Amino acid sequence: MGRQSGVRGGVVAVALLLGVSGCGGQQSSGGDAKTGTKPAASSSPGSPAAPGGGASATVPAPAPGGGGKPASGDVLPGMVGVAVARTQLAALPVGKPGTMAGYSRDKFTHWAEQGNKCDTREVVLERDGADVTRDSECRAVTGRWKSLYDGSEITEAGKLDIDHMVPLAEAWRSGASGWDAAKRKAFANDLVRPQLLAVSAGSNRSKGDQSPDLWQPTDRSSWCQYGRAWTTVKSQYGLTVTEAERATLTTMLDTCAAS
């Protein structure tokens, strides 16, 4: 899977063998599939989760346009315009990817409770869908969703994964290995920035933990949003990029209309 391929393959293999039961009952697979059970900790709805009792996190301020609701024309919250994204991209520190030594998805606590029996996954499903119905435990059952990555239209919540725009393993390789548990939890449950979105399970698992130079959405019309979102998340959290990653992000931003 490109850089760190040997280690990534091991992570993918473990995920495929073990799976993680999602809130909607489906099994996850792939390098960075995004389903999971609800932990006991609680936090306020719509805000990055605060851990119960550990070291305090240094979480960056919300990006312009944040607040948990996508702006007109975007499907993700906290998005910036292409001009701002280009400035952010130019300022990102360039480095070689770090190792996967010490990495575990469990070090990025998710999904966090968001109140009213809902966890982060269910909040994103409600936000990204239309006519969403839930059961008594806040689990989405039906609705209408359009997957940004492949354009597929989905009406069953169990066929959706919640993708971390910048995958947890990719964040680990580009700086998150040095974070405390609180900041990792906030990153994994960030409802303010363009970090979480509901997509088809197939596209999410195809992406795995790969960076944009190694994987791009098959629907090229999503590249503008994808490039802006990835750049903004890495900028807000102070993560590094590789030269190849920055070149591909530049290509993605070039698909945006001038703004």
CSV table of C-alpha atoms in Angstrom, one decimal:
chain,number,residue,atom,x,y,z
A,1,MET,CA,0.0,0.0,0.0
A,2,GLY,CA,2.8,2.4,-0.9
A,3,ARG,CA,4.9,3.8,1.9
A,4,GLN,CA,5.1,1.8,5.0
A,5,SER,CA,3.5,-1.0,2.9
A,6,GLY,CA,4.7,-3.9,5.0
A,7,VAL,CA,3.4,-2.5,8.3
A,8,ARG,CA,0.2,-1.2,6.7
A,9,GLY,CA,-0.5,-4.6,5.3
A,10,GLY,CA,-0.3,-6.1,8.8
A,11,VAL,CA,-2.7,-3.5,10.2
A,12,VAL,CA,-5.1,-4.2,7.3
A,13,ALA,CA,-4.8,-8.0,7.9
A,14,VAL,CA,-5.6,-7.6,11.6
A,15,ALA,CA,-8.6,-5.4,10.9
A,16,LEU,CA,-9.9,-7.8,8.3
A,17,LEU,CA,-9.6,-10.7,10.7
A,18,LEU,CA,-10.9,-9.1,13.8
A,19,GLY,CA,-13.4,-6.5,12.5
A,20,VAL,CA,-15.0,-4.0,14.8
A,21,SER,CA,-18.7,-4.0,15.5
A,22,GLY,CA,-20.3,-0.7,14.5
A,23,CYS,CA,-23.1,1.1,16.2
A,24,GLY,CA,-25.4,0.0,13.4
A,25,GLY,CA,-24.3,-3.6,13.8
A,26,GLN,CA,-22.1,-4.0,10.7
A,27,GLN,CA,-18.6,-5.4,10.7
A,28,SER,CA,-15.7,-3.2,9.7
A,29,SER,CA,-12.7,-4.2,7.7
A,30,GLY,CA,-9.8,-2.5,5.8
A,31,GLY,CA,-7.0,-0.3,7.0
A,32,ASP,CA,-9.0,2.4,8.6
A,33,ALA,CA,-12.6,1.3,8.6
A,34,LYS,CA,-14.7,3.5,10.8
A,35,THR,CA,-17.1,1.6,13.0
A,36,GLY,CA,-17.0,1.0,16.7
A,37,THR,CA,-18.9,0.4,19.9
A,38,LYS,CA,-19.9,3.2,22.3
A,39,PRO,CA,-17.4,3.9,25.1
A,40,ALA,CA,-18.6,4.9,28.5
A,41,ALA,CA,-17.2,8.4,28.6
A,42,SER,CA,-19.6,11.2,27.7
A,43,SER,CA,-19.2,14.7,26.1
A,44,SER,CA,-21.4,17.4,24.8
A,45,PRO,CA,-23.0,16.9,21.4
A,46,GLY,CA,-21.3,18.4,18.4
A,47,SER,CA,-18.0,19.2,20.1
A,48,PRO,CA,-14.6,17.4,20.1
A,49,ALA,CA,-14.8,14.8,22.9
A,50,ALA,CA,-13.0,15.5,26.2
A,51,PRO,CA,-11.5,12.5,27.9
A,52,GLY,CA,-12.5,11.6,31.4
A,53,GLY,CA,-9.6,12.1,33.7
A,54,GLY,CA,-6.3,12.0,31.7
A,55,ALA,CA,-3.9,14.6,30.5
A,56,SER,CA,-5.5,17.7,29.0
A,57,ALA,CA,-5.5,18.0,25.2
A,58,THR,CA,-4.2,21.0,23.2
A,59,VAL,CA,-6.9,21.0,20.6
A,60,PRO,CA,-6.7,23.7,17.8
A,61,ALA,CA,-9.4,26.3,17.4
A,62,PRO,CA,-12.1,25.5,14.9
A,63,ALA,CA,-11.3,26.3,11.3
A,64,PRO,CA,-13.2,29.2,9.6
A,65,GLY,CA,-16.7,28.1,8.7
A,66,GLY,CA,-16.9,25.5,11.5
A,67,GLY,CA,-19.7,24.9,13.9
A,68,GLY,CA,-20.6,21.4,12.9
A,69,LYS,CA,-22.7,22.3,9.9
A,70,PRO,CA,-21.5,22.1,6.3
A,71,ALA,CA,-21.5,25.4,4.4
A,72,SER,CA,-23.5,25.7,1.2
A,73,GLY,CA,-22.0,23.5,-1.6
A,74,ASP,CA,-19.9,21.4,0.8
A,75,VAL,CA,-20.8,18.1,2.6
A,76,LEU,CA,-18.3,18.6,5.4
A,77,PRO,CA,-18.2,21.2,8.2
A,78,GLY,CA,-15.3,23.6,8.8
A,79,MET,CA,-14.3,23.8,5.2
A,80,VAL,CA,-12.2,26.7,3.9
A,81,GLY,CA,-12.0,28.2,0.4
A,82,VAL,CA,-9.5,27.1,-2.1
A,83,ALA,CA,-7.3,30.2,-1.7
A,84,VAL,CA,-7.1,29.6,2.1
A,85,ALA,CA,-6.4,25.9,1.5
A,86,ARG,CA,-3.5,26.7,-0.8
A,87,THR,CA,-2.0,28.9,1.9
A,88,GLN,CA,-2.4,26.2,4.4
A,89,LEU,CA,-0.9,23.6,2.1
A,90,ALA,CA,2.2,25.8,1.4
A,91,ALA,CA,2.7,26.2,5.2
A,92,LEU,CA,2.5,22.5,6.1
A,93,PRO,CA,5.8,21.1,7.3
A,94,VAL,CA,7.2,18.5,4.9
A,95,GLY,CA,8.8,15.4,6.3
A,96,LYS,CA,9.2,11.7,5.8
A,97,PRO,CA,6.4,9.5,7.2
A,98,GLY,CA,7.1,8.2,10.7
A,99,THR,CA,6.9,4.6,11.6
A,100,MET,CA,3.9,2.6,12.9
A,101,ALA,CA,5.8,1.6,16.0
A,102,GLY,CA,3.5,1.7,19.0
A,103,TYR,CA,0.3,2.4,16.9
A,104,SER,CA,-3.1,1.1,17.9
A,105,ARG,CA,-6.5,2.4,17.0
A,106,ASP,CA,-7.4,2.0,20.6
A,107,LYS,CA,-5.1,5.0,21.3
A,108,PHE,CA,-7.6,7.1,19.5
A,109,THR,CA,-10.7,6.6,21.7
A,110,HIS,CA,-13.8,6.4,19.5
A,111,TRP,CA,-16.6,6.6,19.2
A,112,ALA,CA,-17.3,9.1,22.0
A,113,GLU,CA,-20.7,9.6,23.6
A,114,GLN,CA,-22.4,12.8,22.4
A,115,GLY,CA,-25.5,12.7,24.7
A,116,ASN,CA,-29.0,11.4,24.3
A,117,LYS,CA,-27.6,7.8,23.8
A,118,CYS,CA,-25.9,9.0,20.6
A,119,ASP,CA,-22.2,8.6,19.9
A,120,THR,CA,-20.1,10.3,17.3
A,121,ARG,CA,-20.9,7.8,14.6
A,122,GLU,CA,-24.7,8.4,15.0
A,123,VAL,CA,-24.2,12.2,15.0
A,124,VAL,CA,-22.4,12.0,11.7
A,125,LEU,CA,-25.0,9.7,10.1
A,126,GLU,CA,-27.7,12.1,11.1
A,127,ARG,CA,-25.8,15.2,9.9
A,128,ASP,CA,-24.8,13.7,6.5
A,129,GLY,CA,-28.1,12.0,5.7
A,130,ALA,CA,-31.7,13.0,4.8
A,131,ASP,CA,-34.8,11.6,6.4
A,132,VAL,CA,-32.8,9.6,8.9
A,133,THR,CA,-34.7,7.3,11.2
A,134,ARG,CA,-33.3,6.0,14.5
A,135,ASP,CA,-34.2,3.3,16.9
A,136,SER,CA,-34.6,3.9,20.7
A,137,GLU,CA,-30.8,3.6,21.2
A,138,CYS,CA,-30.1,6.4,18.7
A,139,ARG,CA,-28.8,3.9,16.0
A,140,ALA,CA,-29.6,5.1,12.5
A,141,VAL,CA,-31.7,2.5,10.7
A,142,THR,CA,-32.7,4.1,7.4
A,143,GLY,CA,-32.3,7.3,5.5
A,144,ARG,CA,-30.7,8.7,2.3
A,145,TRP,CA,-27.0,9.3,2.0
A,146,LYS,CA,-24.7,10.1,-0.9
A,147,SER,CA,-21.1,8.9,-0.6
A,148,LEU,CA,-18.7,11.7,-1.5
A,149,TYR,CA,-16.0,9.3,-2.7
A,150,ASP,CA,-17.8,7.3,-5.3
A,151,GLY,CA,-21.1,9.0,-5.7
A,152,SER,CA,-23.1,6.0,-4.6
A,153,GLU,CA,-26.6,6.5,-3.1
A,154,ILE,CA,-27.3,4.5,0.0
A,155,THR,CA,-30.5,4.0,2.0
A,156,GLU,CA,-29.3,1.5,4.7
A,157,ALA,CA,-27.1,2.8,7.5
A,158,GLY,CA,-25.4,-0.6,7.9
A,159,LYS,CA,-23.8,-0.1,4.4
A,160,LEU,CA,-22.0,3.1,5.6
A,161,ASP,CA,-18.7,3.7,7.4
A,162,ILE,CA,-17.7,6.9,9.1
A,163,ASP,CA,-14.4,7.8,7.5
A,164,HIS,CA,-11.7,9.8,9.2
A,165,MET,CA,-10.6,12.2,6.4
A,166,VAL,CA,-7.1,11.9,7.7
A,167,PRO,CA,-6.9,8.3,8.8
A,168,LEU,CA,-5.8,7.6,12.4
A,169,ALA,CA,-2.8,5.6,11.2
A,170,GLU,CA,-1.8,8.3,8.8
A,171,ALA,CA,-2.1,10.9,11.6
A,172,TRP,CA,0.1,8.7,13.7
A,173,ARG,CA,2.8,8.6,11.0
A,174,SER,CA,2.7,12.4,10.6
A,175,GLY,CA,2.8,13.6,14.1
A,176,ALA,CA,0.0,12.1,16.3
A,177,SER,CA,2.4,9.6,17.8
A,178,GLY,CA,3.6,12.4,20.0
A,179,TRP,CA,0.1,13.5,21.2
A,180,ASP,CA,-1.5,12.7,24.5
A,181,ALA,CA,-4.6,10.5,24.8
A,182,ALA,CA,-6.9,13.5,25.1
A,183,LYS,CA,-5.8,15.1,21.8
A,184,ARG,CA,-6.1,11.8,20.0
A,185,LYS,CA,-9.6,11.3,21.3
A,186,ALA,CA,-10.6,14.8,20.2
A,187,PHE,CA,-9.1,14.1,16.7
A,188,ALA,CA,-10.9,10.8,16.3
A,189,ASN,CA,-14.3,12.4,17.3
A,190,ASP,CA,-13.9,15.9,15.7
A,191,LEU,CA,-17.4,17.1,14.6
A,192,VAL,CA,-16.3,20.7,14.0
A,193,ARG,CA,-13.6,20.3,11.4
A,194,PRO,CA,-13.9,18.4,8.0
A,195,GLN,CA,-12.5,15.2,9.6
A,196,LEU,CA,-15.6,12.9,9.7
A,197,LEU,CA,-18.0,11.9,7.0
A,198,ALA,CA,-20.4,9.1,6.1
A,199,VAL,CA,-19.3,7.2,3.0
A,200,SER,CA,-19.9,3.8,1.4
A,201,ALA,CA,-18.2,1.0,3.2
A,202,GLY,CA,-16.5,-0.1,0.0
A,203,SER,CA,-14.9,3.2,-0.7
A,204,ASN,CA,-13.8,3.7,2.9
A,205,ARG,CA,-12.1,0.3,3.0
A,206,SER,CA,-10.5,0.9,-0.4
A,207,LYS,CA,-9.0,4.0,1.0
A,208,GLY,CA,-7.7,2.3,4.2
A,209,ASP,CA,-5.0,4.5,5.8
A,210,GLN,CA,-3.6,5.8,2.6
A,211,SER,CA,-2.6,9.4,1.9
A,212,PRO,CA,-3.8,11.3,-1.2
A,213,ASP,CA,-0.8,10.4,-3.3
A,214,LEU,CA,-1.6,6.7,-2.8
A,215,TRP,CA,-5.4,6.9,-3.0
A,216,GLN,CA,-7.9,9.3,-4.5
A,217,PRO,CA,-11.7,9.2,-4.6
A,218,THR,CA,-13.0,7.5,-7.8
A,219,ASP,CA,-15.5,10.4,-8.2
A,220,ARG,CA,-13.2,13.2,-9.4
A,221,SER,CA,-15.9,15.8,-8.7
A,222,SER,CA,-15.1,15.3,-5.0
A,223,TRP,CA,-11.4,16.1,-5.4
A,224,CYS,CA,-11.8,19.8,-4.6
A,225,GLN,CA,-13.6,19.0,-1.3
A,226,TYR,CA,-11.3,16.2,-0.5
A,227,GLY,CA,-8.1,18.2,-1.1
A,228,ARG,CA,-9.5,21.2,1.0
A,229,ALA,CA,-10.6,18.9,3.8
A,230,TRP,CA,-7.4,16.9,4.1
A,231,THR,CA,-5.3,20.1,4.0
A,232,THR,CA,-7.4,21.9,6.6
A,233,VAL,CA,-7.3,18.9,9.0
A,234,LYS,CA,-3.6,18.5,8.7
A,235,SER,CA,-3.1,22.3,9.1
A,236,GLN,CA,-5.3,22.6,12.1
A,237,TYR,CA,-3.6,19.7,13.9
A,238,GLY,CA,-0.1,20.5,12.9
A,239,LEU,CA,0.6,17.3,11.0
A,240,THR,CA,3.3,16.9,8.4
A,241,VAL,CA,3.0,16.0,4.7
A,242,THR,CA,5.3,14.3,2.3
A,243,GLU,CA,6.4,15.9,-1.0
A,244,ALA,CA,4.3,13.4,-3.0
A,245,GLU,CA,1.3,14.0,-0.8
A,246,ARG,CA,1.6,17.8,-1.2
A,247,ALA,CA,1.9,17.5,-5.0
A,248,THR,CA,-1.3,15.4,-5.2
A,249,LEU,CA,-3.1,17.8,-2.9
A,250,THR,CA,-2.1,20.6,-5.2
A,251,THR,CA,-3.6,18.7,-8.1
A,252,MET,CA,-6.8,18.2,-6.2
A,253,LEU,CA,-7.0,21.9,-5.3
A,254,ASP,CA,-6.5,22.7,-9.0
A,255,THR,CA,-9.8,21.1,-9.7
A,256,CYS,CA,-11.6,23.8,-7.6
A,257,ALA,CA,-13.2,26.8,-9.3
A,258,ALA,CA,-11.3,29.9,-8.4
A,259,SER,CA,-12.5,31.5,-5.2
